[in-house]
Amino acid sequence: MRAPPLPAEPASESSAMWRFVAATTISWYGDWFTTVGVLVALYRLTGSPVAPTGYMMARVAPRAAGALWGGPLADRLPASRLVASCALLQSSLTASIVACNHAGVVWGIFAAVALSQALTGLATPAIRSIPPLIAGSHRLGTINALNSVAYGSAIFMAPALATPVVARFGPNPALLGDAATFLIAALLLMSLPRVGVRQPASSTADFGSHLAGLRTVGKDVVLRAVAALWFGGAFAATAASAVLVVAARQRFGGDTNVGLLYGAVGAGSLIGSVLVLRVQPTSVSRVILVAAGVAEVVALAGFTLANQLWQAYVPLAITGAAGVVYQAWSLTDMQRRVDGRILGRVSGVITVAGYAGMVAGALAAIIILPLSTWDRSIFVACCIAIFAIALGCLDRPLRRPRAPATPPLQVGSN
């Protein structure tokens, strides 16, 4: 059963779409400035590869906690206002990192990062719920493709821009730039139409449950595979990100070249984004999504074989391209097929799966890196990611679901 049609499209649909894309683009650029700045700041303050790895944990663990609440809130509050409020708070927290770095207070940097990332997790389900509220179904693929282009260009250009800034002036200018991007994004989001209040979630027992999203994902083989892909991809990528600065220092010419490695991923993401912008299927099969997800992880494992900086570019670019394809297409498919009254919670489940993969990947890096080398750490993480994806693609759920007493909340599987 296909979800009931959404209400009539807003009159200023095109303008709202571009403002939304601009807000997410600015935020992503700023986020990568902070990523490079904080990684270098912690490495220079402590002189230990464990500190950047710990930063990845402080970056991802709070996101998972925030996303647990973000899904239900996205179904109950105006989504754009929720995201804008989080952005305003994150701006002040990012600015506080500058003061902590200047004073050499490492724990303060970790605390500010953790609080800011909890807000990111809280806002993410709402961000993914906004497109159906400001645009018709025919525009959802375009919005997600444009966001993918923005994300890919941010990974490609922002680290490359941040690297010389951090090398010349230190991390603080990059951090202040991110604080400014949060303010601009908040203003753009607050200018969106006030269409974020959904129907009361208590309209039925199923819609009113906090577990409605989890049940929907559990009973749909495509959504179940998508959750596994987001977990596995995030697991491998985070484990690699946690040791990437070590790889740059030991094999690829110095710690500041970590930005160039991120840039290679971004270049691939940009290529993948062009593909999803040009190819927008009305539906996408689970096989295609899984193939793209596996390609992302396998290419990342291939990165460990590179000995020169230029040799690292190809596998990292493939990783970025494949990741964008399954992420953009799976989000569009979810936004089209899931009932709007539980879209926030379903998005929350996918978001939590991704962030849980990040947490597990960061933990794996913390555990494995002291016992091995950075390249072996990445390879082991990729093997674990492939296993997780395979587990999520089982045709039968681990428990046989009972026949529903009410009509199903999600569409039939592809």
Short mmCIF file of C-alpha atoms in Angstrom, two decimals:
data_model
loop_
_atom_site.label_atom_id
_atom_site.label_comp_id
_atom_site.label_asym_id
_atom_site.label_seq_id
_atom_site.Cartn_x
_atom_site.Cartn_y
_atom_site.Cartn_z
CA MET A 1 0.00 0.00 0.00
CA ARG A 2 1.43 3.32 -1.02
CA ALA A 3 1.35 6.14 1.51
CA PRO A 4 -1.47 8.67 1.09
CA PRO A 5 -0.56 11.71 -1.01
CA LEU A 6 0.95 14.70 0.72
CA PRO A 7 -0.93 18.00 0.90
CA ALA A 8 -0.83 20.45 -1.99
CA GLU A 9 2.63 21.84 -2.74
CA PRO A 10 3.48 25.28 -1.33
CA ALA A 11 3.32 28.18 -3.78
CA SER A 12 6.97 29.15 -3.19
CA GLU A 13 8.19 25.57 -3.62
CA SER A 14 11.19 26.34 -5.83
CA SER A 15 12.41 29.19 -3.61
CA ALA A 16 12.05 27.10 -0.46
CA MET A 17 13.90 24.21 -2.08
CA TRP A 18 16.90 26.37 -2.95
CA ARG A 19 17.00 27.98 0.50
CA PHE A 20 16.96 24.54 2.09
CA VAL A 21 19.77 23.30 -0.17
CA ALA A 22 21.77 26.47 0.53
CA ALA A 23 21.41 25.98 4.29
CA THR A 24 22.61 22.38 4.19
CA THR A 25 25.46 23.28 1.82
CA ILE A 26 26.78 26.04 4.06
CA SER A 27 26.57 23.78 7.11
CA TRP A 28 28.52 20.98 5.42
CA TYR A 29 31.30 23.31 4.32
CA GLY A 30 31.63 24.65 7.83
CA ASP A 31 31.54 21.18 9.36
CA TRP A 32 34.55 20.08 7.33
CA PHE A 33 36.47 23.20 8.32
CA THR A 34 35.90 22.21 11.95
CA THR A 35 36.81 18.57 11.29
CA VAL A 36 40.22 19.50 9.88
CA GLY A 37 40.76 22.21 12.50
CA VAL A 38 39.92 20.08 15.52
CA LEU A 39 41.88 17.04 14.29
CA VAL A 40 45.01 19.14 13.81
CA ALA A 41 44.47 21.07 17.06
CA LEU A 42 44.17 17.90 19.13
CA TYR A 43 47.13 16.26 17.44
CA ARG A 44 49.30 19.31 18.08
CA LEU A 45 48.11 19.79 21.67
CA THR A 46 48.66 16.17 22.69
CA GLY A 47 51.18 14.78 20.18
CA SER A 48 49.30 11.48 20.30
CA PRO A 49 47.27 9.70 17.60
CA VAL A 50 44.84 8.59 20.32
CA ALA A 51 43.47 12.14 20.75
CA PRO A 52 42.19 12.48 17.15
CA THR A 53 40.70 9.01 17.48
CA GLY A 54 39.00 10.08 20.70
CA TYR A 55 37.69 13.13 18.84
CA MET A 56 35.89 10.86 16.41
CA MET A 57 34.20 9.17 19.37
CA ALA A 58 33.20 12.54 20.85
CA ARG A 59 31.93 13.47 17.40
CA VAL A 60 29.72 10.45 16.74
CA ALA A 61 28.54 8.96 20.05
CA PRO A 62 26.43 12.01 21.02
CA ARG A 63 24.87 12.02 17.55
CA ALA A 64 23.36 8.60 18.14
CA ALA A 65 21.92 9.74 21.47
CA GLY A 66 20.48 12.89 19.92
CA ALA A 67 18.95 11.00 17.01
CA LEU A 68 16.95 8.80 19.40
CA TRP A 69 14.95 11.90 20.33
CA GLY A 70 15.21 13.59 16.96
CA GLY A 71 12.85 11.23 15.14
CA PRO A 72 9.83 11.68 17.45
CA LEU A 73 10.46 15.43 17.69
CA ALA A 74 10.55 15.73 13.89
CA ASP A 75 7.00 14.29 13.78
CA ARG A 76 5.70 16.70 16.42
CA LEU A 77 7.47 20.05 15.93
CA PRO A 78 8.03 22.35 12.93
CA ALA A 79 11.02 20.62 11.37
CA SER A 80 12.71 23.74 9.97
CA ARG A 81 12.43 25.60 13.29
CA LEU A 82 13.83 22.61 15.17
CA VAL A 83 16.88 22.45 12.89
CA ALA A 84 17.41 26.23 13.02
CA SER A 85 17.35 26.23 16.83
CA CYS A 86 19.98 23.49 16.91
CA ALA A 87 22.16 25.45 14.46
CA LEU A 88 22.08 28.57 16.65
CA LEU A 89 23.22 26.59 19.68
CA GLN A 90 25.94 24.88 17.65
CA SER A 91 27.32 28.22 16.53
CA SER A 92 28.07 29.25 20.11
CA LEU A 93 29.52 25.84 20.96
CA THR A 94 31.87 25.92 17.96
CA ALA A 95 33.07 29.38 18.97
CA SER A 96 33.86 28.03 22.44
CA ILE A 97 36.25 25.48 20.88
CA VAL A 98 38.44 28.40 19.78
CA ALA A 99 38.79 29.58 23.37
CA CYS A 100 39.58 26.06 24.57
CA ASN A 101 42.21 25.58 21.87
CA HIS A 102 43.83 28.93 22.72
CA ALA A 103 43.99 27.94 26.40
CA GLY A 104 45.12 24.39 25.66
CA VAL A 105 42.10 22.88 27.44
CA VAL A 106 41.72 19.54 25.67
CA TRP A 107 38.77 18.35 27.76
CA GLY A 108 36.90 21.56 26.91
CA ILE A 109 37.31 20.85 23.20
CA PHE A 110 35.90 17.37 23.68
CA ALA A 111 32.95 18.68 25.73
CA ALA A 112 32.03 21.34 23.16
CA VAL A 113 32.32 18.85 20.32
CA ALA A 114 30.13 16.32 22.15
CA LEU A 115 27.36 18.84 22.88
CA SER A 116 27.41 20.19 19.33
CA GLN A 117 27.24 16.73 17.81
CA ALA A 118 24.33 15.75 20.07
CA LEU A 119 22.46 18.66 18.51
CA THR A 120 23.46 17.41 15.05
CA GLY A 121 21.92 14.04 15.85
CA LEU A 122 18.79 15.70 17.18
CA ALA A 123 18.39 17.74 13.99
CA THR A 124 19.22 15.10 11.37
CA PRO A 125 15.84 13.26 11.25
CA ALA A 126 14.12 16.64 10.93
CA ILE A 127 16.46 17.65 8.10
CA ARG A 128 15.52 14.48 6.21
CA SER A 129 11.83 15.15 6.87
CA ILE A 130 11.85 18.68 5.44
CA PRO A 131 11.96 17.92 1.65
CA PRO A 132 8.45 16.35 1.46
CA LEU A 133 7.12 19.35 3.40
CA ILE A 134 8.46 22.01 1.04
CA ALA A 135 8.30 20.21 -2.32
CA GLY A 136 6.24 17.70 -4.25
CA SER A 137 7.18 14.08 -4.79
CA HIS A 138 8.59 14.83 -8.25
CA ARG A 139 11.18 17.18 -6.69
CA LEU A 140 12.43 14.87 -3.92
CA GLY A 141 15.03 13.23 -6.13
CA THR A 142 16.30 16.62 -7.23
CA ILE A 143 16.58 17.91 -3.67
CA ASN A 144 18.50 14.85 -2.47
CA ALA A 145 20.70 14.94 -5.57
CA LEU A 146 21.48 18.64 -5.03
CA ASN A 147 22.27 17.91 -1.40
CA SER A 148 24.59 15.15 -2.57
CA VAL A 149 26.32 17.56 -4.95
CA ALA A 150 26.68 20.03 -2.09
CA TYR A 151 27.98 17.34 0.27
CA GLY A 152 30.45 16.04 -2.30
CA SER A 153 31.74 19.50 -3.13
CA ALA A 154 32.06 20.24 0.59
CA ILE A 155 34.21 17.15 1.18
CA PHE A 156 36.23 17.93 -1.95
CA MET A 157 36.72 21.67 -1.51
CA ALA A 158 36.32 22.47 2.19
CA PRO A 159 39.24 20.31 3.44
CA ALA A 160 41.38 21.55 0.56
CA LEU A 161 40.51 25.13 1.54
CA ALA A 162 40.93 24.46 5.24
CA THR A 163 44.32 22.75 4.90
CA PRO A 164 46.33 25.86 3.87
CA VAL A 165 44.36 28.02 6.33
CA VAL A 166 45.16 25.69 9.23
CA ALA A 167 48.76 25.26 8.10
CA ARG A 168 49.30 29.03 7.84
CA PHE A 169 47.15 30.47 10.64
CA GLY A 170 46.32 27.51 12.87
CA PRO A 171 42.93 25.86 13.56
CA ASN A 172 41.10 28.87 15.07
CA PRO A 173 40.15 30.70 11.82
CA ALA A 174 38.64 27.48 10.45
CA LEU A 175 36.61 27.03 13.63
CA LEU A 176 35.32 30.60 13.57
CA GLY A 177 34.30 30.12 9.96
CA ASP A 178 32.17 27.14 10.96
CA ALA A 179 30.49 29.15 13.72
CA ALA A 180 29.50 31.73 11.11
CA THR A 181 28.07 29.08 8.77
CA PHE A 182 25.77 27.84 11.53
CA LEU A 183 24.32 31.34 11.92
CA ILE A 184 23.72 31.73 8.18
CA ALA A 185 22.12 28.28 7.93
CA ALA A 186 19.79 29.06 10.84
CA LEU A 187 18.58 32.25 9.14
CA LEU A 188 17.88 30.40 5.89
CA LEU A 189 15.97 27.63 7.66
CA MET A 190 13.84 30.08 9.62
CA SER A 191 12.82 31.66 6.31
CA LEU A 192 11.23 28.40 5.08
CA PRO A 193 7.41 28.14 5.05
CA ARG A 194 5.85 27.12 8.36
CA VAL A 195 4.73 23.71 7.19
CA GLY A 196 6.60 21.57 9.68
CA VAL A 197 3.73 20.65 12.03
CA ARG A 198 2.39 17.24 11.07
CA GLN A 199 -0.92 15.63 11.92
CA PRO A 200 -1.19 14.66 15.60
CA ALA A 201 0.84 11.52 16.14
CA SER A 202 -1.88 10.18 18.45
CA SER A 203 -4.34 9.72 15.56
CA THR A 204 -3.87 5.94 15.86
CA ALA A 205 -2.09 3.73 18.37
CA ASP A 206 0.54 2.73 15.82
CA PHE A 207 1.26 6.25 14.62
CA GLY A 208 1.47 7.47 18.21
CA SER A 209 4.08 4.93 19.28
CA HIS A 210 7.73 5.93 19.56
CA LEU A 211 8.51 2.48 18.08
CA ALA A 212 6.38 2.97 14.96
CA GLY A 213 9.47 3.84 12.92
CA LEU A 214 11.39 0.82 14.17
CA ARG A 215 8.49 -1.52 13.35
CA THR A 216 8.17 -0.05 9.88
CA VAL A 217 11.86 -0.56 9.12
CA GLY A 218 11.82 -4.06 10.60
CA LYS A 219 8.96 -5.23 8.36
CA ASP A 220 10.25 -3.76 5.08
CA VAL A 221 13.15 -5.63 3.47
CA VAL A 222 14.34 -2.56 1.55
CA LEU A 223 14.36 -0.28 4.59
CA ARG A 224 16.04 -3.03 6.61
CA ALA A 225 18.80 -3.29 4.01
CA VAL A 226 19.11 0.50 3.94
CA ALA A 227 19.59 0.59 7.71
CA ALA A 228 22.32 -2.07 7.40
CA LEU A 229 24.01 -0.11 4.61
CA TRP A 230 24.05 3.09 6.64
CA PHE A 231 25.45 1.19 9.64
CA GLY A 232 28.12 -0.69 7.69
CA GLY A 233 29.20 2.28 5.59
CA ALA A 234 29.40 4.54 8.63
CA PHE A 235 31.32 1.90 10.59
CA ALA A 236 34.05 1.57 7.96
CA ALA A 237 34.22 5.28 7.14
CA THR A 238 34.47 6.37 10.78
CA ALA A 239 37.14 3.81 11.61
CA ALA A 240 39.11 5.11 8.62
CA SER A 241 38.53 8.77 9.52
CA ALA A 242 39.77 8.15 13.05
CA VAL A 243 43.18 7.03 11.78
CA LEU A 244 43.38 9.11 8.59
CA VAL A 245 45.52 11.81 10.18
CA VAL A 246 47.93 9.07 11.31
CA ALA A 247 48.01 7.70 7.76
CA ALA A 248 48.72 11.17 6.39
CA ARG A 249 51.60 11.68 8.81
CA GLN A 250 53.19 8.25 8.43
CA ARG A 251 52.75 7.57 4.72
CA PHE A 252 51.32 10.55 2.82
CA GLY A 253 53.58 13.52 3.57
CA GLY A 254 52.42 15.05 6.86
CA ASP A 255 49.42 15.53 9.12
CA THR A 256 48.10 18.59 7.26
CA ASN A 257 47.69 16.43 4.14
CA VAL A 258 44.73 14.76 5.85
CA GLY A 259 42.66 17.45 4.18
CA LEU A 260 43.82 16.24 0.76
CA LEU A 261 42.75 12.69 1.59
CA TYR A 262 39.31 13.95 2.59
CA GLY A 263 39.33 15.93 -0.63
CA ALA A 264 39.75 12.74 -2.65
CA VAL A 265 36.62 11.32 -1.02
CA GLY A 266 34.86 14.57 -1.82
CA ALA A 267 35.88 14.42 -5.48
CA GLY A 268 34.35 10.97 -5.72
CA SER A 269 31.25 12.17 -3.91
CA LEU A 270 30.92 14.96 -6.45
CA ILE A 271 31.11 12.46 -9.31
CA GLY A 272 28.49 10.28 -7.65
CA SER A 273 26.33 13.34 -7.07
CA VAL A 274 26.34 14.19 -10.77
CA LEU A 275 25.14 10.64 -11.44
CA VAL A 276 22.24 10.84 -8.98
CA LEU A 277 21.34 14.30 -10.28
CA ARG A 278 21.08 12.99 -13.85
CA VAL A 279 19.58 9.59 -13.01
CA GLN A 280 16.52 9.82 -10.76
CA PRO A 281 14.59 6.52 -10.87
CA THR A 282 11.01 6.48 -9.64
CA SER A 283 11.96 3.43 -7.59
CA VAL A 284 15.23 1.68 -6.84
CA SER A 285 15.82 -1.98 -6.08
CA ARG A 286 17.53 -3.33 -3.01
CA VAL A 287 20.16 -5.02 -5.20
CA ILE A 288 21.37 -1.70 -6.62
CA LEU A 289 21.54 -0.08 -3.19
CA VAL A 290 23.46 -3.01 -1.70
CA ALA A 291 25.88 -3.14 -4.65
CA ALA A 292 26.73 0.53 -4.17
CA GLY A 293 27.16 0.08 -0.42
CA VAL A 294 29.50 -2.89 -0.83
CA ALA A 295 31.54 -0.99 -3.44
CA GLU A 296 32.00 1.84 -0.93
CA VAL A 297 33.49 -0.49 1.69
CA VAL A 298 35.62 -2.58 -0.68
CA ALA A 299 37.19 0.55 -2.20
CA LEU A 300 38.01 1.84 1.27
CA ALA A 301 39.80 -1.41 2.02
CA GLY A 302 41.76 -0.93 -1.21
CA PHE A 303 43.00 2.44 0.07
CA THR A 304 45.25 0.62 2.54
CA LEU A 305 47.35 -0.68 -0.37
CA ALA A 306 48.36 2.83 -1.51
CA ASN A 307 51.96 3.91 -0.90
CA GLN A 308 51.91 7.39 -2.44
CA LEU A 309 49.47 10.27 -2.02
CA TRP A 310 48.31 10.11 -5.65
CA GLN A 311 47.69 6.36 -5.36
CA ALA A 312 45.28 6.96 -2.48
CA TYR A 313 43.04 9.20 -4.56
CA VAL A 314 41.39 6.52 -6.73
CA PRO A 315 40.05 4.16 -4.02
CA LEU A 316 39.00 7.08 -1.85
CA ALA A 317 37.17 8.65 -4.80
CA ILE A 318 35.35 5.37 -5.49
CA THR A 319 34.37 5.22 -1.83
CA GLY A 320 32.90 8.70 -2.00
CA ALA A 321 31.01 8.08 -5.25
CA ALA A 322 29.46 4.78 -4.19
CA GLY A 323 28.41 6.17 -0.81
CA VAL A 324 26.57 9.09 -2.38
CA VAL A 325 24.65 6.83 -4.77
CA TYR A 326 23.07 4.55 -2.18
CA GLN A 327 22.53 7.34 0.35
CA ALA A 328 20.75 9.72 -2.04
CA TRP A 329 18.61 7.06 -3.69
CA SER A 330 17.66 5.41 -0.40
CA LEU A 331 16.60 8.74 1.14
CA THR A 332 14.44 9.60 -1.87
CA ASP A 333 12.84 6.16 -1.82
CA MET A 334 12.11 6.48 1.91
CA GLN A 335 10.59 9.96 1.55
CA ARG A 336 8.30 8.77 -1.25
CA ARG A 337 7.14 5.50 0.28
CA VAL A 338 6.76 6.17 4.00
CA ASP A 339 3.62 7.74 5.46
CA GLY A 340 4.31 11.37 6.39
CA ARG A 341 2.99 10.90 9.92
CA ILE A 342 5.88 8.58 10.80
CA LEU A 343 8.54 9.80 8.35
CA GLY A 344 10.47 11.51 11.13
CA ARG A 345 10.64 8.34 13.20
CA VAL A 346 11.55 6.13 10.23
CA SER A 347 14.22 8.66 9.30
CA GLY A 348 15.30 8.54 12.94
CA VAL A 349 15.83 4.77 12.75
CA ILE A 350 18.01 5.12 9.64
CA THR A 351 19.85 8.00 11.28
CA VAL A 352 20.46 6.04 14.48
CA ALA A 353 21.73 3.09 12.41
CA GLY A 354 24.25 5.35 10.72
CA TYR A 355 25.37 6.99 13.94
CA ALA A 356 25.55 3.64 15.72
CA GLY A 357 27.89 2.54 12.95
CA MET A 358 29.98 5.65 13.57
CA VAL A 359 30.19 4.92 17.30
CA ALA A 360 31.12 1.30 16.70
CA GLY A 361 33.68 2.32 14.06
CA ALA A 362 35.32 4.83 16.39
CA LEU A 363 35.43 2.22 19.17
CA ALA A 364 36.98 -0.28 16.78
CA ALA A 365 39.67 2.23 15.84
CA ILE A 366 40.41 2.99 19.49
CA ILE A 367 40.74 -0.72 20.27
CA ILE A 368 42.58 -1.89 17.15
CA LEU A 369 44.98 1.00 16.45
CA PRO A 370 47.12 0.61 19.61
CA LEU A 371 47.46 -3.09 18.80
CA SER A 372 48.17 -2.79 15.09
CA THR A 373 48.90 -0.35 12.27
CA TRP A 374 46.49 2.16 10.74
CA ASP A 375 46.14 0.20 7.49
CA ARG A 376 45.29 -3.05 9.23
CA SER A 377 42.79 -1.20 11.40
CA ILE A 378 40.95 0.04 8.31
CA PHE A 379 40.99 -3.39 6.66
CA VAL A 380 39.53 -5.12 9.72
CA ALA A 381 36.84 -2.44 9.98
CA CYS A 382 35.87 -3.00 6.35
CA CYS A 383 35.52 -6.75 6.91
CA ILE A 384 33.20 -6.12 9.85
CA ALA A 385 31.16 -3.67 7.76
CA ILE A 386 30.62 -6.24 4.99
CA PHE A 387 29.38 -8.76 7.56
CA ALA A 388 26.92 -6.21 9.00
CA ILE A 389 25.55 -5.41 5.54
CA ALA A 390 25.09 -9.10 4.76
CA LEU A 391 23.25 -9.62 8.04
CA GLY A 392 20.84 -6.78 7.29
CA CYS A 393 20.09 -8.16 3.83
CA LEU A 394 18.70 -11.46 5.08
CA ASP A 395 15.37 -12.07 3.35
CA ARG A 396 13.73 -13.27 6.55
CA PRO A 397 13.59 -11.22 9.75
CA LEU A 398 15.01 -12.86 12.86
CA ARG A 399 11.51 -12.95 14.37
CA ARG A 400 8.43 -13.84 12.37
CA PRO A 401 6.14 -10.79 12.59
CA ARG A 402 2.58 -11.21 13.78
CA ALA A 403 -0.22 -10.32 11.39
CA PRO A 404 -1.04 -6.62 11.91
CA ALA A 405 -4.42 -5.74 13.36
CA THR A 406 -4.47 -2.53 11.30
CA PRO A 407 -3.34 -1.76 7.74
CA PRO A 408 0.47 -1.77 7.39
CA LEU A 409 2.30 1.50 7.94
CA GLN A 410 4.69 1.07 5.05
CA VAL A 411 4.59 0.10 1.44
CA GLY A 412 5.28 -3.36 0.16
CA SER A 413 8.87 -4.41 -0.37
CA ASN A 414 10.57 -4.09 -3.72
#
